Coordinates of C-alpha atoms in Angstrom, one line a residue:
Chain K
M1 CA -13.4 -9.0 -7.6
L2 CA -12.6 -11.3 -4.2
V3 CA -9.8 -12.9 -5.7
R4 CA -8.3 -10.1 -7.7
Q5 CA -8.6 -7.7 -4.7
T6 CA -7.3 -10.2 -2.0
W7 CA -4.5 -10.8 -4.1
A8 CA -3.1 -7.4 -4.3
E9 CA -4.1 -6.8 -0.8
F10 CA -1.1 -9.3 0.2
L11 CA 1.2 -8.5 -2.3
K12 CA 0.6 -4.4 -1.0
L13 CA 1.9 -6.3 2.5
W14 CA 4.3 -9.1 1.1
R15 CA 6.2 -6.6 -0.5
V16 CA 6.6 -4.6 2.4
P17 CA 9.7 -6.6 4.3
A18 CA 9.2 -4.3 6.7
F19 CA 5.9 -6.1 7.6
S20 CA 6.1 -9.8 5.8
A21 CA 9.6 -10.0 6.9
T22 CA 9.2 -8.8 10.6
S23 CA 6.0 -11.3 11.3
L24 CA 7.1 -14.0 9.6
L25 CA 10.7 -14.0 11.3
L26 CA 10.5 -11.9 14.3
P27 CA 8.1 -14.3 16.8
V28 CA 10.4 -17.3 15.4
V29 CA 14.0 -15.7 15.8
F30 CA 12.2 -14.6 19.6
Y31 CA 11.6 -18.5 20.3
A32 CA 15.1 -19.3 19.1
F33 CA 16.3 -16.4 22.3
I34 CA 13.8 -17.1 24.6
G35 CA 12.7 -20.5 24.5
L36 CA 15.0 -23.1 22.5
G37 CA 17.7 -22.4 25.3
Q38 CA 15.4 -24.4 28.4
A39 CA 12.5 -25.7 25.7
S40 CA 12.8 -29.4 26.7
Q41 CA 12.5 -28.5 31.1
P42 CA 9.5 -28.9 32.8
L43 CA 7.3 -25.5 33.1
F44 CA 7.6 -26.0 36.9
R45 CA 8.0 -28.4 38.8
G46 CA 6.5 -31.8 38.6
S47 CA 4.5 -30.8 35.5
H48 CA 4.4 -32.4 31.7
I49 CA 4.3 -29.2 30.1
T50 CA 7.5 -28.2 28.3
F51 CA 8.4 -24.5 28.6
G52 CA 9.0 -25.0 25.0
A53 CA 5.8 -25.6 24.6
Y54 CA 4.1 -22.8 26.4
F55 CA 6.1 -20.6 24.9
L56 CA 5.1 -21.7 21.4
A57 CA 1.9 -20.7 22.2
S58 CA 3.7 -17.2 23.7
M59 CA 5.1 -16.6 20.8
A60 CA 1.5 -18.2 18.4
V61 CA -0.6 -15.3 20.5
Y62 CA 2.0 -12.7 20.0
A63 CA 2.6 -13.7 15.7
V64 CA -1.1 -13.2 15.7
A65 CA -2.1 -10.5 17.1
N66 CA 1.3 -9.1 15.9
V67 CA -0.5 -9.6 12.1
M68 CA -3.5 -8.7 12.8
I69 CA -2.7 -4.8 14.0
F70 CA 0.0 -4.1 11.8
S71 CA -1.8 -5.5 8.4
F72 CA -4.2 -2.9 9.0
G73 CA -2.8 -0.1 10.6
I74 CA -0.3 0.1 7.8
S75 CA -2.3 -0.6 5.1
V76 CA -4.8 2.2 6.5
A77 CA -2.3 4.6 7.6
N78 CA -0.4 3.9 3.4
E79 CA -3.8 5.1 1.6
R80 CA -4.2 8.0 4.3
G81 CA -1.0 8.7 3.6
M82 CA -0.9 8.5 -0.7
K83 CA -4.8 9.6 -1.0
M84 CA -5.5 6.7 -2.4
D85 CA -9.0 6.4 -0.7
L86 CA -10.2 9.1 -3.5
L87 CA -9.8 7.3 -6.1
M88 CA -11.0 3.9 -4.7
R89 CA -14.3 5.6 -3.2
A90 CA -14.4 6.8 -7.0
T91 CA -14.7 2.4 -8.1
P92 CA -17.7 1.1 -8.0
L93 CA -15.9 -1.7 -6.0
P94 CA -18.8 -2.7 -3.0
P95 CA -16.9 -1.2 0.3
L96 CA -17.5 -4.7 2.3
V97 CA -15.5 -5.9 -0.6
Y98 CA -12.4 -4.1 0.0
L99 CA -12.8 -4.7 3.9
L100 CA -13.2 -8.9 3.4
S101 CA -9.9 -8.6 1.5
R102 CA -7.8 -7.5 3.3
C103 CA -9.0 -9.5 6.4
I104 CA -9.1 -12.6 4.6
T105 CA -5.6 -11.3 3.6
A106 CA -4.9 -10.7 7.0
I107 CA -6.5 -13.8 8.4
F108 CA -4.1 -15.9 5.7
F109 CA -0.9 -13.9 6.9
A110 CA -1.6 -14.7 10.0
A111 CA -2.0 -18.7 9.2
L112 CA 1.2 -18.2 7.1
T113 CA 3.5 -17.4 10.0
L114 CA 1.2 -20.4 12.7
A115 CA 3.2 -22.9 9.4
V116 CA 6.9 -21.0 10.2
L117 CA 6.6 -20.6 13.8
F118 CA 4.3 -24.1 14.6
P119 CA 7.2 -26.7 12.1
F120 CA 10.1 -24.5 13.8
A121 CA 8.9 -25.3 17.3
Y122 CA 8.3 -28.8 16.7
I123 CA 11.9 -29.6 15.2
A124 CA 14.6 -26.8 16.8
G125 CA 12.2 -27.4 20.2
G126 CA 11.4 -30.4 20.6
V127 CA 7.8 -29.8 21.4
R128 CA 5.4 -32.7 21.0
L129 CA 1.3 -32.0 20.8
D130 CA -1.4 -34.5 20.5
A131 CA -3.3 -33.1 16.9
S132 CA -5.8 -31.9 19.0
E133 CA -3.6 -29.6 20.7
W134 CA -2.2 -28.1 17.8
F135 CA -5.6 -27.8 16.0
T136 CA -6.8 -26.2 18.7
L137 CA -4.3 -23.6 18.8
A138 CA -4.0 -22.4 15.9
Y139 CA -8.1 -21.5 15.2
R140 CA -7.8 -20.6 19.2
V141 CA -5.1 -17.4 18.0
L142 CA -6.8 -16.8 15.0
L143 CA -10.7 -16.5 15.8
G144 CA -9.1 -14.8 19.4
S145 CA -7.2 -12.4 17.3
I146 CA -10.1 -10.2 15.7
P147 CA -10.1 -7.3 18.3
F148 CA -7.5 -6.7 17.5
I149 CA -7.7 -6.0 13.7
A150 CA -10.4 -3.3 14.6
L151 CA -7.7 -2.3 17.5
G152 CA -5.0 -1.7 14.6
F153 CA -8.0 0.1 12.3
A154 CA -8.7 2.3 14.8
I155 CA -4.7 2.7 15.7
G156 CA -4.4 3.1 11.6
Y157 CA -7.6 6.5 11.8
L158 CA -6.2 8.2 14.8
A159 CA -2.3 8.6 14.4
G160 CA -0.6 10.3 11.5
P161 CA -0.7 7.7 8.4
N162 CA 3.8 8.7 9.3
S163 CA 3.1 8.1 13.2
T164 CA 1.3 4.6 12.8
I165 CA 4.4 2.3 12.2
A166 CA 5.6 4.0 15.5
V167 CA 2.8 4.1 18.0
I168 CA 1.7 0.5 17.4
N169 CA 4.8 0.2 18.5
L170 CA 5.0 1.3 21.6
I171 CA 1.6 0.8 22.2
Y172 CA 2.3 -3.3 21.2
L173 CA 5.6 -4.0 22.4
P174 CA 4.8 -3.4 26.4
T175 CA 1.9 -4.7 26.4
A176 CA 3.3 -8.3 25.2
F177 CA 5.5 -8.1 27.6
A178 CA 3.0 -7.1 30.6
S179 CA 0.2 -9.6 29.3
G180 CA 3.1 -12.9 30.4
L181 CA 3.7 -12.8 26.2
F182 CA 7.8 -13.3 26.6
F183 CA 8.4 -14.3 30.4
P184 CA 6.1 -15.6 32.5
K185 CA 3.4 -12.7 34.5
Q186 CA 5.8 -13.8 38.3
L187 CA 8.5 -12.4 36.9
L188 CA 7.4 -9.0 36.2
P189 CA 7.0 -6.3 38.6
Q190 CA 3.6 -6.6 41.3
I191 CA 2.7 -3.5 39.4
I192 CA 2.5 -4.6 36.1
Q193 CA 1.3 -8.5 37.8
N194 CA -2.0 -6.7 39.0
I195 CA -2.5 -4.5 35.5
S196 CA -2.0 -7.7 33.0
P197 CA -5.1 -9.8 33.6
Y198 CA -6.9 -6.2 32.2
L199 CA -5.2 -5.9 29.0
P200 CA -6.4 -7.6 25.8
L201 CA -2.7 -9.3 25.3
Y202 CA -3.1 -11.1 28.4
R203 CA -6.6 -12.5 27.9
F204 CA -5.6 -13.8 24.5
G205 CA -2.3 -15.4 26.2
Q206 CA -4.7 -17.8 28.1
L207 CA -6.3 -19.3 26.0
G208 CA -3.1 -20.2 24.0
W209 CA -2.0 -21.1 27.1
D210 CA -4.7 -23.0 27.8
A211 CA -4.8 -25.2 24.5
I212 CA -1.4 -26.5 25.1
G213 CA -2.4 -28.0 28.9
A214 CA -1.0 -25.5 31.2
P215 CA -2.8 -24.3 33.8
T216 CA -4.5 -20.6 33.7
S217 CA -5.9 -18.5 36.5
E218 CA -8.6 -18.7 35.2
N219 CA -12.0 -20.4 33.4
I220 CA -11.4 -19.5 29.3
T221 CA -14.7 -18.8 29.1
T222 CA -14.0 -15.5 31.5
D223 CA -10.7 -15.0 28.9
W224 CA -13.1 -15.3 25.6
L225 CA -15.6 -12.9 27.4
Y226 CA -13.2 -11.0 27.7
L227 CA -11.5 -10.5 24.7
A228 CA -15.4 -10.1 23.5
G229 CA -15.4 -7.2 24.9
Y230 CA -12.3 -5.6 24.2
G231 CA -13.6 -6.6 20.1
V232 CA -16.8 -4.7 20.8
A233 CA -14.9 -1.7 21.9
F234 CA -12.5 -2.1 19.5
F235 CA -14.5 -2.0 16.7
A236 CA -16.4 0.9 18.0
I237 CA -13.8 3.3 18.0
A238 CA -12.0 2.7 14.8
A239 CA -16.4 2.9 13.4
W240 CA -16.2 6.1 15.1
A241 CA -12.5 7.0 13.7
Y242 CA -13.6 6.2 10.4
R243 CA -16.8 8.2 10.0
R244 CA -15.0 11.5 11.5
E245 CA -12.3 10.9 8.7
E246 CA -15.0 10.6 6.5
S247 CA -16.4 13.5 7.7
R248 CA -13.6 15.6 7.6
K249 CA -13.2 14.1 3.7
F250 CA -15.7 13.6 1.9
S251 CA -18.7 15.7 3.4
Chain V
M1 CA -32.4 8.3 -22.3
A2 CA -31.1 9.6 -19.8
P3 CA -28.6 12.8 -19.2
A4 CA -25.3 10.9 -18.6
A5 CA -24.0 13.8 -15.6
E6 CA -26.2 16.0 -14.6
L7 CA -26.1 18.8 -12.0
I8 CA -29.2 20.8 -10.5
D9 CA -28.7 23.9 -9.0
A10 CA -25.8 22.7 -6.5
T11 CA -24.4 24.6 -3.9
K12 CA -21.0 23.8 -2.1
K13 CA -20.4 25.8 1.0
Y14 CA -17.2 24.8 2.6
G15 CA -17.4 26.4 6.3
E16 CA -18.1 30.2 5.8
I17 CA -16.7 29.9 2.3
E18 CA -19.5 29.5 -0.9
A19 CA -17.1 27.0 -4.1
L20 CA -20.1 26.9 -6.0
G21 CA -23.4 28.9 -6.3
G22 CA -26.1 26.8 -8.0
V23 CA -24.6 25.3 -11.0
T24 CA -26.7 23.2 -13.7
I25 CA -25.0 21.7 -16.0
R26 CA -26.6 18.4 -18.0
I27 CA -24.8 16.0 -20.0
E28 CA -25.4 13.8 -22.6
P29 CA -24.0 11.0 -24.0
G30 CA -21.4 11.0 -26.5
E31 CA -20.6 14.6 -25.3
V32 CA -17.3 15.9 -25.1
V33 CA -17.6 18.7 -22.8
A34 CA -14.4 21.0 -21.1
M35 CA -15.0 22.6 -18.2
L36 CA -13.0 25.8 -18.0
G37 CA -12.1 28.2 -15.4
P38 CA -9.0 29.3 -13.4
N39 CA -8.3 27.8 -9.9
G40 CA -10.5 27.8 -6.8
A41 CA -13.5 28.3 -10.1
G42 CA -15.4 25.5 -9.1
K43 CA -13.7 22.8 -11.2
T44 CA -13.0 20.0 -9.1
T45 CA -15.5 20.5 -6.8
S46 CA -18.3 20.5 -9.2
I47 CA -16.7 16.7 -10.9
S48 CA -16.2 15.5 -7.2
I49 CA -20.9 16.6 -6.2
L50 CA -20.9 14.2 -9.4
L51 CA -18.8 11.5 -9.0
G52 CA -20.4 11.6 -5.4
L53 CA -17.4 11.5 -3.9
R54 CA -18.8 14.9 -1.9
K55 CA -22.4 16.0 -0.6
P56 CA -23.6 19.3 -2.6
T57 CA -25.0 21.6 0.5
S58 CA -27.8 22.1 -1.8
G59 CA -29.4 20.9 -5.1
K60 CA -28.4 17.0 -6.5
A61 CA -26.5 15.1 -8.6
L62 CA -27.4 12.5 -11.2
L63 CA -24.9 10.0 -12.9
F64 CA -27.3 8.1 -15.6
G65 CA -30.6 9.5 -13.3
L66 CA -28.8 7.6 -10.7
E67 CA -27.4 9.0 -7.3
P68 CA -23.3 9.2 -8.2
T69 CA -23.1 6.8 -5.0
N70 CA -24.5 3.9 -6.7
L71 CA -22.7 1.3 -7.4
L72 CA -24.9 0.7 -11.1
A73 CA -23.4 4.1 -12.0
R74 CA -20.0 3.8 -10.8
S75 CA -20.0 1.1 -13.1
K76 CA -20.6 3.2 -16.1
V77 CA -17.9 6.0 -15.2
G78 CA -14.4 5.9 -15.0
V79 CA -12.4 8.6 -13.8
M80 CA -9.1 10.3 -13.4
L81 CA -9.1 12.4 -10.2
Q82 CA -5.8 15.2 -9.6
E83 CA -4.2 14.4 -6.1
S84 CA -4.6 10.9 -6.0
G85 CA -2.5 7.6 -5.3
V86 CA -2.7 4.0 -6.2
P87 CA -0.2 1.2 -4.3
A88 CA 3.5 2.5 -4.3
M89 CA 4.0 -2.1 -4.4
L90 CA 1.5 -3.3 -7.0
K91 CA 3.4 -3.6 -10.9
V92 CA 1.1 -1.9 -13.0
R93 CA -0.3 -5.0 -14.8
E94 CA -1.3 -5.8 -11.9
I95 CA -3.4 -2.4 -10.7
V96 CA -4.6 -2.6 -14.5
D97 CA -5.6 -5.8 -13.6
L98 CA -7.4 -5.2 -10.2
F99 CA -9.0 -1.8 -11.9
R100 CA -10.2 -4.4 -14.5
S101 CA -12.5 -6.4 -11.8
Y102 CA -14.8 -3.3 -10.7
Y103 CA -16.0 -3.2 -13.6
P104 CA -18.4 -5.7 -15.1
R105 CA -17.4 -5.4 -19.3
P106 CA -13.5 -4.5 -19.3
M107 CA -11.6 -3.7 -21.8
T108 CA -8.3 -6.2 -22.5
R109 CA -5.4 -5.6 -19.6
D110 CA -3.1 -4.9 -22.9
R111 CA -5.8 -2.5 -24.8
A112 CA -6.2 -0.4 -21.0
I113 CA -2.2 -0.4 -21.1
A114 CA -1.7 0.7 -24.8
M115 CA -4.0 3.3 -24.6
A116 CA -1.9 4.8 -22.1
G117 CA 1.3 4.2 -24.1
L118 CA 2.9 2.4 -20.6
E119 CA 3.6 -1.4 -22.8
E120 CA 6.7 -0.9 -21.5
K121 CA 6.3 -0.4 -17.6
A122 CA 4.0 -2.9 -17.9
N123 CA 6.1 -4.9 -15.3
A124 CA 7.4 -2.5 -13.8
L125 CA 6.3 -1.1 -9.8
V126 CA 3.7 2.2 -9.3
R127 CA 6.7 3.5 -7.8
E128 CA 9.2 3.2 -10.4
L129 CA 7.5 5.0 -12.6
S130 CA 8.4 9.0 -13.3
G131 CA 5.6 11.1 -12.8
G132 CA 4.3 11.5 -16.1
Q133 CA 3.9 7.5 -17.2
R134 CA 1.9 7.7 -13.2
Q135 CA -0.1 10.8 -15.2
R136 CA -1.2 7.6 -17.5
L137 CA -1.3 5.0 -15.5
Y138 CA -4.3 7.0 -14.2
F139 CA -5.5 7.3 -17.8
A140 CA -4.7 3.2 -18.1
L141 CA -7.2 2.7 -14.7
A142 CA -9.6 5.3 -16.0
V143 CA -10.0 3.8 -19.0
C144 CA -9.7 0.4 -18.8
G145 CA -13.1 -0.4 -17.1
D146 CA -14.3 0.2 -21.1
P147 CA -16.8 3.2 -19.2
D148 CA -19.8 5.0 -20.7
V149 CA -18.2 8.4 -19.2
L150 CA -14.6 9.1 -18.8
F151 CA -14.3 12.3 -16.6
L152 CA -10.8 13.6 -16.0
D153 CA -9.9 16.3 -13.5
E154 CA -7.0 18.7 -14.8
P155 CA -5.9 15.0 -16.3
T156 CA -2.2 16.7 -18.4
V157 CA -1.1 18.8 -15.2
G158 CA 2.7 19.0 -14.6
M159 CA 3.4 17.7 -18.3
D160 CA 5.3 19.0 -20.9
V161 CA 4.7 20.1 -24.1
E162 CA 5.4 17.3 -26.1
G163 CA 3.5 14.8 -23.2
R164 CA 0.3 17.0 -23.2
R165 CA -0.3 16.4 -26.8
A166 CA 0.4 12.4 -26.7
F167 CA -2.0 12.2 -24.2
I168 CA -4.8 14.7 -25.7
E169 CA -4.5 12.3 -28.7
R170 CA -5.0 9.7 -26.1
I171 CA -7.7 11.1 -24.9
A172 CA -9.5 12.1 -28.1
E173 CA -9.1 8.5 -29.3
F174 CA -11.8 7.1 -26.3
A175 CA -13.8 9.9 -27.6
H176 CA -14.4 8.8 -31.0
M177 CA -15.6 5.6 -29.6
G178 CA -18.9 7.4 -28.9
R179 CA -18.0 7.8 -25.2
T180 CA -18.3 10.9 -22.7
V181 CA -15.1 12.9 -22.0
V182 CA -15.8 15.5 -19.4
L183 CA -12.9 16.6 -18.6
T184 CA -11.6 20.2 -16.9
T185 CA -8.8 22.0 -17.5
H186 CA -7.2 25.6 -17.4
Y187 CA -5.2 24.9 -20.5
L188 CA -7.4 26.8 -22.5
E189 CA -5.8 24.8 -26.2
E190 CA -6.8 21.5 -24.5
A191 CA -10.3 22.8 -24.6
D192 CA -10.3 24.2 -28.0
Q193 CA -8.5 20.2 -29.8
L194 CA -11.0 18.4 -27.8
A195 CA -14.7 19.7 -26.8
K196 CA -17.4 20.6 -28.6
R197 CA -19.0 22.1 -25.8
V198 CA -17.2 24.5 -23.5
I199 CA -18.2 24.9 -20.2
V200 CA -17.1 28.8 -18.3
I201 CA -17.0 28.9 -14.6
D202 CA -15.9 31.7 -12.7
R203 CA -16.5 32.3 -8.8
G204 CA -18.5 29.1 -8.3
V205 CA -20.7 29.9 -11.1
V206 CA -20.9 28.8 -15.1
I207 CA -20.3 32.2 -16.9
A208 CA -20.3 30.8 -20.6
D209 CA -21.7 27.0 -21.6
A210 CA -21.1 27.3 -25.4
P211 CA -19.1 25.3 -28.5
P212 CA -15.4 26.7 -28.4
G213 CA -15.9 28.6 -31.2
E214 CA -18.6 30.9 -30.1
I215 CA -17.8 31.8 -26.7
K216 CA -14.7 32.5 -29.3
S217 CA -16.8 34.4 -31.2
R218 CA -19.0 36.0 -28.4
V219 CA -16.1 38.5 -27.1
A220 CA -14.2 39.9 -29.9
G221 CA -13.8 38.9 -33.5
K222 CA -9.7 40.2 -33.8
R223 CA -7.5 41.1 -31.2
V224 CA -4.6 43.5 -31.8
R225 CA -1.3 43.6 -30.0
F226 CA 1.7 46.2 -30.4
I227 CA 4.3 47.7 -28.4
S228 CA 4.0 51.6 -26.8
P229 CA 6.4 52.1 -24.6
A230 CA 4.7 55.9 -22.7
I231 CA 1.8 54.8 -23.3
T232 CA -1.2 56.0 -20.6
E233 CA -4.7 54.6 -19.7
Q234 CA -6.6 57.6 -20.6
E235 CA -5.0 57.2 -24.5
L236 CA -6.8 53.7 -24.6
G237 CA -10.3 55.0 -22.9
G238 CA -13.4 55.5 -25.3
L239 CA -12.6 53.2 -27.8
S240 CA -14.9 50.5 -29.1
V241 CA -12.8 47.4 -27.3
T242 CA -14.4 44.9 -25.0
A243 CA -10.6 44.5 -22.9
A244 CA -7.4 46.2 -23.6
A245 CA -4.9 45.7 -21.6
I246 CA -1.3 47.6 -21.2
T247 CA 2.3 45.4 -19.1
D248 CA 5.2 46.9 -19.5
G249 CA 4.2 48.9 -23.2
R250 CA 2.8 45.8 -24.2
V251 CA -1.2 46.9 -25.1
Q252 CA -3.7 44.2 -25.5
L253 CA -7.5 45.3 -27.2
L254 CA -9.8 43.5 -27.9
T255 CA -12.1 44.3 -30.4
N256 CA -15.3 43.1 -33.5
Q257 CA -14.1 46.5 -35.0
P258 CA -10.1 47.0 -35.5
E259 CA -10.4 48.9 -38.0
A260 CA -11.6 52.0 -36.4
V261 CA -10.1 51.1 -33.5
L262 CA -6.4 51.8 -35.1
R263 CA -7.5 54.8 -36.7
E264 CA -8.8 56.7 -33.6
L265 CA -5.1 56.0 -32.3
F266 CA -3.3 57.0 -34.9
R267 CA -5.5 60.4 -34.4
R268 CA -4.2 60.9 -31.0
G269 CA -1.1 60.0 -32.0
V270 CA -0.3 56.8 -30.3
E271 CA 3.1 55.8 -31.6
M272 CA 3.4 52.4 -32.5
S273 CA 5.8 49.4 -33.2
E274 CA 5.5 46.1 -34.1
L275 CA 1.4 46.2 -34.9
E276 CA -0.4 42.9 -35.5
V277 CA -3.6 41.9 -36.4
A278 CA -4.9 38.7 -35.8
G279 CA -8.4 36.5 -34.4
A280 CA -9.0 35.8 -31.0
D281 CA -8.5 32.6 -30.1
L282 CA -9.5 31.3 -27.0
E283 CA -7.7 32.0 -24.2
D284 CA -7.9 35.8 -25.1
A285 CA -12.1 34.9 -25.0
F286 CA -11.4 33.0 -21.6
I287 CA -9.5 36.6 -20.5
A288 CA -12.0 38.5 -21.5
M289 CA -15.1 36.8 -19.5
T290 CA -12.9 35.7 -16.1
S291 CA -10.9 40.0 -15.7
H292 CA -13.1 40.7 -13.3

């Protein structure tokens, strides 16, 4: 049952090119445009970290958080828009299996984006990291993306079914910029620099940059704690939005 | 053995509006039951409560003696709802396989697809299906788990005459396997063809619960129709009829004594043409029962 459901969830997302193509290819395209030109330059004078490696970490964070928010946002919105939830609820499918199947699918998709991005950075960007650094980067971005699952859920239930994608873009893209995922934070206006330490994506980015050895502003334990806090908050909002929807439709 | 499905004095209010006013229904395994009633009578609400999709305001619902939300109870139930969607980007065979995986002893995929007459569309994406084909897909999803009870909420709504006829045969085929079928409809001929028991719901209460034949005979034996352009309501007064209607000079009467009624009409000197006397069908009975 879980295998079938997961396979179905995967196909549903895979066959929406607006999701599968953009989530797999956009990070690579951004990497090509912004990262490749200066990939072999040191991150700053005297650093042994290349910009290529630094920007790889940025795009890994961007890509994985993107998959998490969008896959959950889109599937929740679709379901509400097409009234799929009604029929599903009348079947003997346990809700937990349903939720689990979507999580597995999203993690699988996220891993897939890394499987495209990493070799691209290695071949085209000449990025060389230790095996342990590749591994640390991969597991940190997968683990650190959990709060964004909840954020996707929350937006899926709070926004109208047709406006979900627009709302996510409106939130996600600007915060990705403000968190320094596209340009190092030091290049951003001062007011944004003051806000960025409080953005979940900034904390998530720190985990990625630290994984490849780039210096970060605080200890990564602080970043994990921030992310855990955001995770709890987002899950609370998602749960509240879900219950609101339930009581509206099924009481 | 516990009844397949049971509503016990169930009421349902949506805000101030009372959709169900105390409905008690007991459906035994193997029964084929049609719930009949005009739009807004409370049929869909009854089904939703039986399936655990809505909570009754008071009273209760049971499936095989269990709460309707119990997964064991649900694994014995196949459902076709009005107004429900399925993922547009899955193929017919994929979604049938998905739904089969929810049930402990499903029928084969090919059999479910064949029962719905969708063999030619097995490899098509759901979004490529026409309205009628989609309706058949919902039927395939409802039967694919080989359920003991099949709930069908307005299964043939929006189908053409030919499509409905074929669909009714498919439901009958499933019922012949000894399964319980509960369907709601406002097409009276469907209830007449399929069901051995008809429950008439109107304004949230059960107003009749009997075999189709009995419901027909309860109301009126014969239907008298004729055309009389100048007729007035007064000229029909005092006749022994159970229902009378005049529309644009067309008169329809339901009565158990057609001879006496006609004799009286001739005595009153009512002009008439195209006189017709026939056995009342379920539709007539239904109109008579629900006219207020």
